JSON list of C-alpha atoms in Angstrom, two decimals:
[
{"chain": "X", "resi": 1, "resn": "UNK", "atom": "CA", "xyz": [56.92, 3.69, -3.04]},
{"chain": "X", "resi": 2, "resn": "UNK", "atom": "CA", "xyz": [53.05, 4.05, -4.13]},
{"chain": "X", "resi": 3, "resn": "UNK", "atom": "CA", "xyz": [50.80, 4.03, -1.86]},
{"chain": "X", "resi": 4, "resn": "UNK", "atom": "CA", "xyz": [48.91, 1.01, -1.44]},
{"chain": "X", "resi": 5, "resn": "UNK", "atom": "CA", "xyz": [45.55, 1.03, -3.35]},
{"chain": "X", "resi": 6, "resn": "UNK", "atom": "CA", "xyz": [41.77, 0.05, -1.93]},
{"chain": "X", "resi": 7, "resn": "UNK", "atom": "CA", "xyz": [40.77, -3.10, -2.14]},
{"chain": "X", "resi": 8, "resn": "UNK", "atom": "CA", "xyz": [37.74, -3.36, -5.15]},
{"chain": "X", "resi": 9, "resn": "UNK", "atom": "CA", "xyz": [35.10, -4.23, -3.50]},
{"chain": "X", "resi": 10, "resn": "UNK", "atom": "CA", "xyz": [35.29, -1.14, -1.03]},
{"chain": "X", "resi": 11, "resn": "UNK", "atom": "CA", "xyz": [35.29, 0.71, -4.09]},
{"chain": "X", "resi": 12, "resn": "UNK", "atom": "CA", "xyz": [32.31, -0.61, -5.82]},
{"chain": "X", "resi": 13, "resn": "UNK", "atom": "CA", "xyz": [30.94, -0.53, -2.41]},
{"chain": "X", "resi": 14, "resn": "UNK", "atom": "CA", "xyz": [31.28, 3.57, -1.83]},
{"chain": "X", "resi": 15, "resn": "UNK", "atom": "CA", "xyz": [30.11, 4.06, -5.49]},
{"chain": "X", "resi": 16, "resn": "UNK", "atom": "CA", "xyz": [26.62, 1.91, -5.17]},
{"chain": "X", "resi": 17, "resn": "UNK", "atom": "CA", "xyz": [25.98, 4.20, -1.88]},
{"chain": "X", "resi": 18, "resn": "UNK", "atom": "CA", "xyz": [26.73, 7.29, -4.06]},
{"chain": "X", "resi": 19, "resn": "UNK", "atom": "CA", "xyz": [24.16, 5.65, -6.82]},
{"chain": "X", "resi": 20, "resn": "UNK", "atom": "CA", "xyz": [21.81, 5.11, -4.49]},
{"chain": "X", "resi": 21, "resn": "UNK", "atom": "CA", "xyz": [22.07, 8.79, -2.50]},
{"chain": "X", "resi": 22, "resn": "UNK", "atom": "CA", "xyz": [21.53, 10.14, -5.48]},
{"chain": "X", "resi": 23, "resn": "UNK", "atom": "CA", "xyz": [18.40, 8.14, -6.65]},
{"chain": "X", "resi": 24, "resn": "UNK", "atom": "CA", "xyz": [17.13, 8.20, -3.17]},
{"chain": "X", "resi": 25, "resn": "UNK", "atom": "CA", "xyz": [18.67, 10.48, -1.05]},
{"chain": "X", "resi": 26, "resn": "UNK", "atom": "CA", "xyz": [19.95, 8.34, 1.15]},
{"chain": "X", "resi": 27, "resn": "UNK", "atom": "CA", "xyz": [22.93, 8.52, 3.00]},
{"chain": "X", "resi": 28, "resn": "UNK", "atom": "CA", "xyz": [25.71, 6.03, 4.66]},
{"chain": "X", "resi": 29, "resn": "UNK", "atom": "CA", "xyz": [24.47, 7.05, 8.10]},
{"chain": "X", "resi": 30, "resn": "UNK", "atom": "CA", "xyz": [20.79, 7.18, 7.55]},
{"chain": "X", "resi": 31, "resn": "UNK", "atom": "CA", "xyz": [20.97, 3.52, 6.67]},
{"chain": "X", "resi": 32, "resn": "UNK", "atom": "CA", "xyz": [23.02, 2.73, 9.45]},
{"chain": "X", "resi": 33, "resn": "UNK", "atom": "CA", "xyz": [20.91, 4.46, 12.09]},
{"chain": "X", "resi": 34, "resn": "UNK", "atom": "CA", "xyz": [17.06, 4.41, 10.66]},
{"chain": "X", "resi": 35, "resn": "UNK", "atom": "CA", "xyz": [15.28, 3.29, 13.69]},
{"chain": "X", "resi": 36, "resn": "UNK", "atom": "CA", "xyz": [13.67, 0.28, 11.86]},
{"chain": "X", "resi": 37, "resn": "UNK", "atom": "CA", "xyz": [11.20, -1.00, 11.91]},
{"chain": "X", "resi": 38, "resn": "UNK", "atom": "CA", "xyz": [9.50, 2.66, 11.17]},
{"chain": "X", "resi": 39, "resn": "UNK", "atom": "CA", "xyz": [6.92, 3.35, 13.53]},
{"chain": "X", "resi": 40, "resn": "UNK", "atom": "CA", "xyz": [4.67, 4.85, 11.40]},
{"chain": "X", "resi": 41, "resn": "UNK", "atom": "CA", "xyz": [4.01, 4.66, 7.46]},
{"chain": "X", "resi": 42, "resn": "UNK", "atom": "CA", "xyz": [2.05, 7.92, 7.50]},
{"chain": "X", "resi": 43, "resn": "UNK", "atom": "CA", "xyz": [5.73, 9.82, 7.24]},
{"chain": "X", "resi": 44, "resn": "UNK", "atom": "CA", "xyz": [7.85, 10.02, 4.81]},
{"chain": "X", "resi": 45, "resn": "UNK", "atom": "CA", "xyz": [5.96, 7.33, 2.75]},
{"chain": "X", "resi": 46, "resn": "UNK", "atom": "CA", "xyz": [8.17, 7.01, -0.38]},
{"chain": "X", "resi": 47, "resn": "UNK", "atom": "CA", "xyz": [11.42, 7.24, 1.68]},
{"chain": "X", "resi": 48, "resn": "UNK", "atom": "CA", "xyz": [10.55, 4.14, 3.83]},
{"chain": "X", "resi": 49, "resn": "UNK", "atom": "CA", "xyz": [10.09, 2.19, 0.21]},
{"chain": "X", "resi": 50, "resn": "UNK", "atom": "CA", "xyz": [13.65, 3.61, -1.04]},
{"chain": "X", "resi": 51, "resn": "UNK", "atom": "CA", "xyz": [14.91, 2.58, 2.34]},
{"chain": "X", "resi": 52, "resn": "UNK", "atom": "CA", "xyz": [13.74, -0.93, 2.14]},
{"chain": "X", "resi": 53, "resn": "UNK", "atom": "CA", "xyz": [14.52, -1.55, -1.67]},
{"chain": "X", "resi": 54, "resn": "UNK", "atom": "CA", "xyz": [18.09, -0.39, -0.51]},
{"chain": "X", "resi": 55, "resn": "UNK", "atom": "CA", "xyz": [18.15, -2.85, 2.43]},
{"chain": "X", "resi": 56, "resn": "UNK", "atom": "CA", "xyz": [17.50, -5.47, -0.15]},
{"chain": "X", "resi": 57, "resn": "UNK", "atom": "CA", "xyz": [20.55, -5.34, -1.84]},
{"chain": "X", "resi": 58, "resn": "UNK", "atom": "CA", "xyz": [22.30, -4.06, 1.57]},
{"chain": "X", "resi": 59, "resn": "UNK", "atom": "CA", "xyz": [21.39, -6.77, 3.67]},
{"chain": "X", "resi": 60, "resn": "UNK", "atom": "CA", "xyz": [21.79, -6.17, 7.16]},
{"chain": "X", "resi": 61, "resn": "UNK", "atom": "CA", "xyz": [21.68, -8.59, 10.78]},
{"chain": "X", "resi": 62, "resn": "UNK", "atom": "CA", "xyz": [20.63, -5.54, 12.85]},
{"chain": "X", "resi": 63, "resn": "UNK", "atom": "CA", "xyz": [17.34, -5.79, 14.88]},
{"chain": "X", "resi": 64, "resn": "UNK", "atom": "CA", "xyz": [14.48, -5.76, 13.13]},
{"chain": "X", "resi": 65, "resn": "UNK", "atom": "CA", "xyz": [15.58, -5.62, 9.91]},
{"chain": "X", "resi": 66, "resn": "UNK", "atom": "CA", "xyz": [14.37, -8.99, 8.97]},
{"chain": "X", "resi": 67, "resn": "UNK", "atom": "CA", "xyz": [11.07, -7.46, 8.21]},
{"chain": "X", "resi": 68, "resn": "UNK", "atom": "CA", "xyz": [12.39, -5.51, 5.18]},
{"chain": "X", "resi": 69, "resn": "UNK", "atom": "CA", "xyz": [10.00, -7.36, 2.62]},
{"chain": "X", "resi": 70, "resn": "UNK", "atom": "CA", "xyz": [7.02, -7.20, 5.40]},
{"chain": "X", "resi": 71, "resn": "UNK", "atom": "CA", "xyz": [7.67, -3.09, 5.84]},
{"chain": "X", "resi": 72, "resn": "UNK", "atom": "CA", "xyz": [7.90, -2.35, 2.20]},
{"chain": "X", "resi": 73, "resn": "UNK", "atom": "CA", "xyz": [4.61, -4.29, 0.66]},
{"chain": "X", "resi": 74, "resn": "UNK", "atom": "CA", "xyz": [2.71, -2.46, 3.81]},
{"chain": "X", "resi": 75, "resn": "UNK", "atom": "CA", "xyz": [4.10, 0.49, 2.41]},
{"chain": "X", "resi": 76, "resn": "UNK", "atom": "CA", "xyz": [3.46, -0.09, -1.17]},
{"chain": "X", "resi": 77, "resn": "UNK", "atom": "CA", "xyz": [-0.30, -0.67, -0.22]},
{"chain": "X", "resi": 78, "resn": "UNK", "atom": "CA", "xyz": [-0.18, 2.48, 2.41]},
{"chain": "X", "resi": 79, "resn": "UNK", "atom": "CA", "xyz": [0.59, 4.49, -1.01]},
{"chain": "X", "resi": 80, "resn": "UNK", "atom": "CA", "xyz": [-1.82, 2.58, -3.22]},
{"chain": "X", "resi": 81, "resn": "UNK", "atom": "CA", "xyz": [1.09, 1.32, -5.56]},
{"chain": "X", "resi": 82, "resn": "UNK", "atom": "CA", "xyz": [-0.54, -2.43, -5.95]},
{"chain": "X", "resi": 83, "resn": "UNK", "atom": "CA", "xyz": [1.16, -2.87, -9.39]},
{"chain": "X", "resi": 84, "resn": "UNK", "atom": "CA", "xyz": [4.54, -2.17, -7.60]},
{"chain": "X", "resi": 85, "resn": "UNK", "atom": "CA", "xyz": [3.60, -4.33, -4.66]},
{"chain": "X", "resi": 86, "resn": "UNK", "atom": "CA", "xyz": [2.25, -7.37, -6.68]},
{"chain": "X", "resi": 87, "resn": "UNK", "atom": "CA", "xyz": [6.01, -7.11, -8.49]},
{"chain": "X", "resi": 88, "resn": "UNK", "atom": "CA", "xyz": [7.70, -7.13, -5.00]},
{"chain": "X", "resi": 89, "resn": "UNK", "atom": "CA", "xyz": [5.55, -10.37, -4.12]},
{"chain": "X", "resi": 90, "resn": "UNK", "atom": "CA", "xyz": [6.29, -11.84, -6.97]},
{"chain": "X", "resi": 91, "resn": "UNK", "atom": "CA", "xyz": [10.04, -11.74, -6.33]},
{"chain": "X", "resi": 92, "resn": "UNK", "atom": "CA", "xyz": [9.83, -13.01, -2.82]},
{"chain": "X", "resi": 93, "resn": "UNK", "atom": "CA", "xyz": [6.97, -15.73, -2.78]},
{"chain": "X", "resi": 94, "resn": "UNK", "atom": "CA", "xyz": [9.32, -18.75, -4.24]},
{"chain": "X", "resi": 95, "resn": "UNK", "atom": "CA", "xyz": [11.82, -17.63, -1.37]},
{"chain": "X", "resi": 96, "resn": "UNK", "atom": "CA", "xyz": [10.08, -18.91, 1.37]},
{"chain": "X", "resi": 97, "resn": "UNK", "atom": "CA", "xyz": [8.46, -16.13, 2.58]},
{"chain": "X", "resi": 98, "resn": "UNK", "atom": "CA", "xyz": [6.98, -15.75, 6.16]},
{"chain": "X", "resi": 99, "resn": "UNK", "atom": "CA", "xyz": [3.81, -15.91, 7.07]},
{"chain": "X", "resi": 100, "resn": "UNK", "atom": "CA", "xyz": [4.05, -11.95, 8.20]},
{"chain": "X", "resi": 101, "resn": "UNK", "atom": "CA", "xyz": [4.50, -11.66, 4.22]},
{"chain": "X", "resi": 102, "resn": "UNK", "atom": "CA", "xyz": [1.81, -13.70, 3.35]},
{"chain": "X", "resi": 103, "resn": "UNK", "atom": "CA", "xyz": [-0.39, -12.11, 5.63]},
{"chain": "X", "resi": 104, "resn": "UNK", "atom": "CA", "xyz": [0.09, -8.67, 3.97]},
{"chain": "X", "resi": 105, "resn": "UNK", "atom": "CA", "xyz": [0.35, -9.98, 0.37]},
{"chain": "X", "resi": 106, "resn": "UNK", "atom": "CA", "xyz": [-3.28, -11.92, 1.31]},
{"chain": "X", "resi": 107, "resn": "UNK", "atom": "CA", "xyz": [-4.56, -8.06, 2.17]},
{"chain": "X", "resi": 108, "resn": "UNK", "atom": "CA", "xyz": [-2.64, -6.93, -1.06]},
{"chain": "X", "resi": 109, "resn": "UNK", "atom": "CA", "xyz": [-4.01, -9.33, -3.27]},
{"chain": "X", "resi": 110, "resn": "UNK", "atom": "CA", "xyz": [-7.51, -8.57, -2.52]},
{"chain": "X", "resi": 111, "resn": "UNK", "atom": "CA", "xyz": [-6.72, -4.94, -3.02]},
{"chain": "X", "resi": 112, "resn": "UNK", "atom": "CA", "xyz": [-4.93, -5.01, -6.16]},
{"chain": "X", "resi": 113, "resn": "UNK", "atom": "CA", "xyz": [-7.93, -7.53, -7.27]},
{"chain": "X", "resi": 114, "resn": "UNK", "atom": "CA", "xyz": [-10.16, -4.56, -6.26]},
{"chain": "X", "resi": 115, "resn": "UNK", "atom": "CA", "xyz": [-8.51, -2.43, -8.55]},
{"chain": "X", "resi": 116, "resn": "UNK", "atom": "CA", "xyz": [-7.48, -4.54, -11.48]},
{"chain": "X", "resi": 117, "resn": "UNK", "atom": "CA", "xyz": [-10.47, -6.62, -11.72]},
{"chain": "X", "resi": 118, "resn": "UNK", "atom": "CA", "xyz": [-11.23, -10.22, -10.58]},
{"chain": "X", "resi": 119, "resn": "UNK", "atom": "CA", "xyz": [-13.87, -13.00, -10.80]},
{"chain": "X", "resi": 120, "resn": "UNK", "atom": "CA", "xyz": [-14.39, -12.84, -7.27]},
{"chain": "X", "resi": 121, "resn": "UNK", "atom": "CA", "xyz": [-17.46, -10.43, -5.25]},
{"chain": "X", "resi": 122, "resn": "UNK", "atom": "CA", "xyz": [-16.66, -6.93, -3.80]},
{"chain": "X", "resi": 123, "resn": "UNK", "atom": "CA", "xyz": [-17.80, -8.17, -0.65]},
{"chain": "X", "resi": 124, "resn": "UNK", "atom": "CA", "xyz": [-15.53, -11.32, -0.91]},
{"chain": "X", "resi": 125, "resn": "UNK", "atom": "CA", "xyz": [-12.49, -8.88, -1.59]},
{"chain": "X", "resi": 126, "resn": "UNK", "atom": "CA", "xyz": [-13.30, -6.41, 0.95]},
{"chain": "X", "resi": 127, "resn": "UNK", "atom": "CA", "xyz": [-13.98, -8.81, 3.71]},
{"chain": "X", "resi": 128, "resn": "UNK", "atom": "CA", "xyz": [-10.44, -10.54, 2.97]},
{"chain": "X", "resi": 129, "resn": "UNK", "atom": "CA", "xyz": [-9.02, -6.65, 3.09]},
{"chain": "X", "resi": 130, "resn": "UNK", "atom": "CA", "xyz": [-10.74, -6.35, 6.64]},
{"chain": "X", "resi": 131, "resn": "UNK", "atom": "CA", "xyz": [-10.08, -9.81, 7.90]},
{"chain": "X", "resi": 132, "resn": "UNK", "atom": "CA", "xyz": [-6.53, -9.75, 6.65]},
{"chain": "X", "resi": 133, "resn": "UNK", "atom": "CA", "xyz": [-5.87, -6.65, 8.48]},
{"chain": "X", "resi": 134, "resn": "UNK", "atom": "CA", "xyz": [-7.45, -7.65, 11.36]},
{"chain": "X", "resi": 135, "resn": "UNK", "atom": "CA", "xyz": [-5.96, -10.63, 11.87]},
{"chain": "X", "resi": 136, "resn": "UNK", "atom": "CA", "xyz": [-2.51, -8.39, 11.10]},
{"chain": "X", "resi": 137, "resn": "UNK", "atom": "CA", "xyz": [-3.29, -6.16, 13.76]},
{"chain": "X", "resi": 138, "resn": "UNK", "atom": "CA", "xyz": [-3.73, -8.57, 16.14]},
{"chain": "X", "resi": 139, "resn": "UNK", "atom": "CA", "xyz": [-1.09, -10.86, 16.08]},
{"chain": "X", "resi": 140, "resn": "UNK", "atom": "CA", "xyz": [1.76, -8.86, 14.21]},
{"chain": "X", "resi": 141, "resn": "UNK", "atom": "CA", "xyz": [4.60, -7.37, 16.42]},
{"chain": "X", "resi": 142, "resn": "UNK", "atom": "CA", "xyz": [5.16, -4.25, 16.99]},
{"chain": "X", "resi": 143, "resn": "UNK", "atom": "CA", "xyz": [4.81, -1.55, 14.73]},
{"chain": "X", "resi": 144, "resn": "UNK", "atom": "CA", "xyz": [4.23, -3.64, 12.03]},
{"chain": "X", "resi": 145, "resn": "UNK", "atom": "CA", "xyz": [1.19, -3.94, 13.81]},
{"chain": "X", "resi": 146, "resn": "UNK", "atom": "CA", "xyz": [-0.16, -0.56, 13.61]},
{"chain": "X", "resi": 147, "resn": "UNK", "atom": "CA", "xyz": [0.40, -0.34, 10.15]},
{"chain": "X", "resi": 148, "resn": "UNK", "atom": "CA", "xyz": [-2.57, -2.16, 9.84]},
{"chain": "X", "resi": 149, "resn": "UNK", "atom": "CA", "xyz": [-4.80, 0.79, 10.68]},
{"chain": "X", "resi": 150, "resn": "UNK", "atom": "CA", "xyz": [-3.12, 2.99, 8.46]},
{"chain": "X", "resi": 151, "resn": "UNK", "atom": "CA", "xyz": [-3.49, 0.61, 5.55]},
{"chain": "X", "resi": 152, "resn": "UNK", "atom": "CA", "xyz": [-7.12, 0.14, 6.23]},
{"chain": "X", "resi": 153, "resn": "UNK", "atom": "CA", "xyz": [-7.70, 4.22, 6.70]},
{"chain": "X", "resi": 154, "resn": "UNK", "atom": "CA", "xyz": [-5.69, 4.69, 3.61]},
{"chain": "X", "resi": 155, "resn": "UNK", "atom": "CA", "xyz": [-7.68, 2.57, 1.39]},
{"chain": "X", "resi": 156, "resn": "UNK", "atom": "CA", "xyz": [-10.54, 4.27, 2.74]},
{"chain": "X", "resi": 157, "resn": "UNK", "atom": "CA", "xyz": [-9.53, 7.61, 1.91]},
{"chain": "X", "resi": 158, "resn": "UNK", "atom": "CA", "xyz": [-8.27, 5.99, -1.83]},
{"chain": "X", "resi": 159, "resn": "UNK", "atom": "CA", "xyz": [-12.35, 4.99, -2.34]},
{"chain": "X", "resi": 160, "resn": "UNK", "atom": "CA", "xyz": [-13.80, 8.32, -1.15]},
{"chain": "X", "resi": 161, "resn": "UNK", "atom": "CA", "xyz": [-11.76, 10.37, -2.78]},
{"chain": "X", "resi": 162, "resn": "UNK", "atom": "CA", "xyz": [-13.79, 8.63, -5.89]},
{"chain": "X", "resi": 163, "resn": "UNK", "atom": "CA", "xyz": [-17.41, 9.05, -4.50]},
{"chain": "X", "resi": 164, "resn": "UNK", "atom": "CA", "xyz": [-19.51, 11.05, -5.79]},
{"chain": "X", "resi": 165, "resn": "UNK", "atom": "CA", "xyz": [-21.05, 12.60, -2.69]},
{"chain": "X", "resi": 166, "resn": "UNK", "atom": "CA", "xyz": [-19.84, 12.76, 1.01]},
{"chain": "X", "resi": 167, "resn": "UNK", "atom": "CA", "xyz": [-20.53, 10.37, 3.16]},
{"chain": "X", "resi": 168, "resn": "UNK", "atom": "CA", "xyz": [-21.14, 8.07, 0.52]},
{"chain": "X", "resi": 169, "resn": "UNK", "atom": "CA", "xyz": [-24.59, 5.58, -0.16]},
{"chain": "X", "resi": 170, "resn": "UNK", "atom": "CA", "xyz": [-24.72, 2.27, 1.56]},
{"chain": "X", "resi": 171, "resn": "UNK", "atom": "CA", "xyz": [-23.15, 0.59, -1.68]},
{"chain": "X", "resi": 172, "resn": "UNK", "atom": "CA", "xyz": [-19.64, 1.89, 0.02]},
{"chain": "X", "resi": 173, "resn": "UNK", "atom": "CA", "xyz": [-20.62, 0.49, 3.57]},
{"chain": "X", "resi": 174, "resn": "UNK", "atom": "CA", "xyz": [-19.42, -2.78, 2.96]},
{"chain": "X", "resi": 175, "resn": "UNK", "atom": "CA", "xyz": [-16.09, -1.91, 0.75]},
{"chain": "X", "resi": 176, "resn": "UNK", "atom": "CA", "xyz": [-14.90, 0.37, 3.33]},
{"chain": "X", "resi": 177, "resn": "UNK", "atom": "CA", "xyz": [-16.44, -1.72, 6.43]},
{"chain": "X", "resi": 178, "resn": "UNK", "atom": "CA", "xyz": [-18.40, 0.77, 7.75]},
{"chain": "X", "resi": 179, "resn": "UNK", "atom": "CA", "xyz": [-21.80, -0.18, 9.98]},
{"chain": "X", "resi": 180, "resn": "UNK", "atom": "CA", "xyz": [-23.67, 2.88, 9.22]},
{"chain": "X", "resi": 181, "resn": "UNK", "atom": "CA", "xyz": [-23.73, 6.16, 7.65]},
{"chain": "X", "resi": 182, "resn": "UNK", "atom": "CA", "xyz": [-22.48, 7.45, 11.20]},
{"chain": "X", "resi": 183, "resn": "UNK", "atom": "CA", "xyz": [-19.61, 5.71, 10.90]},
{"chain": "X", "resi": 184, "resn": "UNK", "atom": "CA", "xyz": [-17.97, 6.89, 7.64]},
{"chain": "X", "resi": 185, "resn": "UNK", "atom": "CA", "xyz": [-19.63, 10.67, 8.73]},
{"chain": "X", "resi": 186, "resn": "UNK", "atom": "CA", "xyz": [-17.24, 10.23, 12.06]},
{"chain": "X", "resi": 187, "resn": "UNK", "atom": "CA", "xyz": [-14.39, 8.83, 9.33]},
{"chain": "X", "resi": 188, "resn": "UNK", "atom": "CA", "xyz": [-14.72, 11.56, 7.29]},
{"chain": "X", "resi": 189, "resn": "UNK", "atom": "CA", "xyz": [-14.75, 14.57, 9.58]},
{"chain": "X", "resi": 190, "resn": "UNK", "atom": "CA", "xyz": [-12.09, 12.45, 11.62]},
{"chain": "X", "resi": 191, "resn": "UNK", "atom": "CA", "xyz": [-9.46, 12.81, 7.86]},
{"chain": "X", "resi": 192, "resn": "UNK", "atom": "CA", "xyz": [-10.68, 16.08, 6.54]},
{"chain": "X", "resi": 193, "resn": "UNK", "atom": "CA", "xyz": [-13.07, 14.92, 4.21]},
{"chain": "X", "resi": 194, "resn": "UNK", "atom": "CA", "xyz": [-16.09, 17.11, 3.92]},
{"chain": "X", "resi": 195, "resn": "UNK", "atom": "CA", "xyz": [-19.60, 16.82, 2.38]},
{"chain": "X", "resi": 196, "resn": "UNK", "atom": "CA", "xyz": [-20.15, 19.32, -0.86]},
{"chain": "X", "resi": 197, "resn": "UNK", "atom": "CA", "xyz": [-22.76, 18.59, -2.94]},
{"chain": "X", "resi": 198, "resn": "UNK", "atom": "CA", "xyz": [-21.96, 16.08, -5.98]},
{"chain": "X", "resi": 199, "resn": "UNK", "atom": "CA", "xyz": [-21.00, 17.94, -8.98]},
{"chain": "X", "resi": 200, "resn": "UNK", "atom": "CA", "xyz": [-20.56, 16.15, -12.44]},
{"chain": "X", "resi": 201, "resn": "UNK", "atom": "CA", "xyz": [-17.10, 17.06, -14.98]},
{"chain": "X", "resi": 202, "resn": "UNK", "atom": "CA", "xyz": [-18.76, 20.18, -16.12]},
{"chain": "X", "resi": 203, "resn": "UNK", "atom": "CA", "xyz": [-19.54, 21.85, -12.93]},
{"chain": "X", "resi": 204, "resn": "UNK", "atom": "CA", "xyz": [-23.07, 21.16, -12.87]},
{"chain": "X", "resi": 205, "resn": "UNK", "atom": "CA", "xyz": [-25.29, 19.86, -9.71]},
{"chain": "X", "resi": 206, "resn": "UNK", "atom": "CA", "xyz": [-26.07, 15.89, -9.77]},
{"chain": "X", "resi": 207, "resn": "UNK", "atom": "CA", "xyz": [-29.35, 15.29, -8.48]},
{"chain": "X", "resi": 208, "resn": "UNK", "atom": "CA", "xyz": [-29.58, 12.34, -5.61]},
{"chain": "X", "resi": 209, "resn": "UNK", "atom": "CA", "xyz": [-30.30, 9.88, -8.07]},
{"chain": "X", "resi": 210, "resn": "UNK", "atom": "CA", "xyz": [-27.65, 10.46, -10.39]},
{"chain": "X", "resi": 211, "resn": "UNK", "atom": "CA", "xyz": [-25.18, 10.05, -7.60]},
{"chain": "X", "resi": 212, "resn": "UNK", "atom": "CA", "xyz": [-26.11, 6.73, -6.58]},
{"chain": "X", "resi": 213, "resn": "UNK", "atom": "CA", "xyz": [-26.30, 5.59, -10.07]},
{"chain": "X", "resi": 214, "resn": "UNK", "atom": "CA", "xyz": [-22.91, 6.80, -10.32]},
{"chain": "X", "resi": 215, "resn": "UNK", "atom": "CA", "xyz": [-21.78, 5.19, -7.58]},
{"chain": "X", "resi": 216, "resn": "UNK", "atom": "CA", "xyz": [-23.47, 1.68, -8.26]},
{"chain": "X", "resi": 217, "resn": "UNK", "atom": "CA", "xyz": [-21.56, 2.21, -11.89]},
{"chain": "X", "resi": 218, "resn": "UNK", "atom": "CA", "xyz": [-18.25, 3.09, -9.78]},
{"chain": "X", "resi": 219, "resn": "UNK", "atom": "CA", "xyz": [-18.68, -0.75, -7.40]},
{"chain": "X", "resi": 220, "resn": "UNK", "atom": "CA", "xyz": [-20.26, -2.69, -10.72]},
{"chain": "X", "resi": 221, "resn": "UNK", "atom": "CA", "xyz": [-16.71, -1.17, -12.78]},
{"chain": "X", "resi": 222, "resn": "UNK", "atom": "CA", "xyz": [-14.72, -3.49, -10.24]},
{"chain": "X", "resi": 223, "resn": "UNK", "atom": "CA", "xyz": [-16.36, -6.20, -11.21]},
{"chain": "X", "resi": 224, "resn": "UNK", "atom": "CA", "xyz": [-15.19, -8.22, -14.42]},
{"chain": "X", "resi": 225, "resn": "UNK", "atom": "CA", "xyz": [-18.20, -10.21, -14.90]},
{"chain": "X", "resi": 226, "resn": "UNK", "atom": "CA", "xyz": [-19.82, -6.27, -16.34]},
{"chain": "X", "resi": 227, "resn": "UNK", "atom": "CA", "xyz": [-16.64, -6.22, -18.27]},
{"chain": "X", "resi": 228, "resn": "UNK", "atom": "CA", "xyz": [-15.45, -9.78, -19.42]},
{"chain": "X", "resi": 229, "resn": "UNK", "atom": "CA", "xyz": [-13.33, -8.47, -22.23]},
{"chain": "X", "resi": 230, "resn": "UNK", "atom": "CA", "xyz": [-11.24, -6.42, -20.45]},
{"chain": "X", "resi": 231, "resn": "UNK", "atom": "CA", "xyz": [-11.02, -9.24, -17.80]},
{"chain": "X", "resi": 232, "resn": "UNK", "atom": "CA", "xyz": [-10.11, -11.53, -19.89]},
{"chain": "X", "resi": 233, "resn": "UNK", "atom": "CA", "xyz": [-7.22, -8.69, -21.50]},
{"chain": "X", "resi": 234, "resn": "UNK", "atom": "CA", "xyz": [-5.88, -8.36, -18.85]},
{"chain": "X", "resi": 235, "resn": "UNK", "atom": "CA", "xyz": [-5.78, -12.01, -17.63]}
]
């Protein structure tokens, strides 16, 4: 007699997890026993994102894992990937999404409008970034809560990394709601961001003046209305 064979689906089944450990590197038992939601987004970044773009197609009942969709757009905008997260939005906001999702997507769009260009102010953008995650903070659950804070510092960090000099001009105060220049100094020593003079492509010392200029350029290149062609591109 032959023995009798595996049903199909159990088949296709072990071959999708073999797909995705080897796209992913993921494993059977790593999806099984994740402690979800993650507790922090400030490890292992990328592997949360593979983890909930697997849970997608894997759906699961356990506990917690009805925040998939909330957990990955946090992390897309933790790692600054607001083309990817504007995509993952897009698939979800004609399922009724909940209002955890909208809540992060309302952050997300203001960020991605930060960085793509929009008709909107700077300040109007970054006080619906800081409002949004304020309000997330506050009335979230736990972790997804904390993330929050680490989307905020991240975003921070993102804009810095682009200034010209450390701590940046008061042009920055607003985008990265800081109240003073103490403030962002505290930030920056607080993330390992120090203060060496400005220095332009080739090497060469910017005087005081040329940074700010550069940095007014840097806020006014956010803006469409200096740019109306490429707005209306990309539109």
């Amino acid at each position: 007699t032959t023995p009798p064979k595996a049903p199909l689906f159990i088949i296709l089944f072990i071959h999708f997890i073999i797909f995705y450990h080897t796209q992913y590197n993921i494993t059977v038992i790593q999806y099984f026993t994740m402690v979800w939601p993650p507790e922090t987004l400030t490890i292992q970044t990328q592997e949360i994102i593979n983890e909930c773009e697997l849970m997608e197609v894997l759906p699961s009942t356990a506990e917690g894992k009805e925040h998939v969709q909330v957990v990955e757009l946090a992390a897309l905008l933790f790692a600054g990937e607001y083309v990817h997260a504007r995509h993952m939005w897009r698939r979800w906001k004609d399922c009724n999404p909940s209002s955890l999702l909208r809540d992060w997507w309302s952050v997300g769009a203001a960020m991605a409008a930060l960085s793509f260009g929009s008709e909107k102010s700077i300040a109007d953008h970054a006080t619906a970034i800081w409002k949004g995650l304020e309000h997330i903070g506050a009335n979230h659950p736990a972790p997804i809560s904390g993330y929050a804070i680490e989307v905020g510092n991240a975003f921070r960090q993102r804009i810095l990394e682009q200034s010209p000099k450390l701590p940046p001009p008061q042009p920055y105060w607003t985008l990265l709601n800081f109240a003073s220049t103490a403030d962002c100094e505290q930030f920056c020593q607080q993330h390992g961001f120090r203060s060496p003079a400005a220095t332009s492509s080739n090497g060469l010392l910017l005087d005081p003046k040329t940074s700010l200029t550069k940095v007014v350029a840097f806020l006014e290149s956010k803006h469409p209305s200096n740019d109306t062609k490429k707005s209306s591109t990309r539109a």
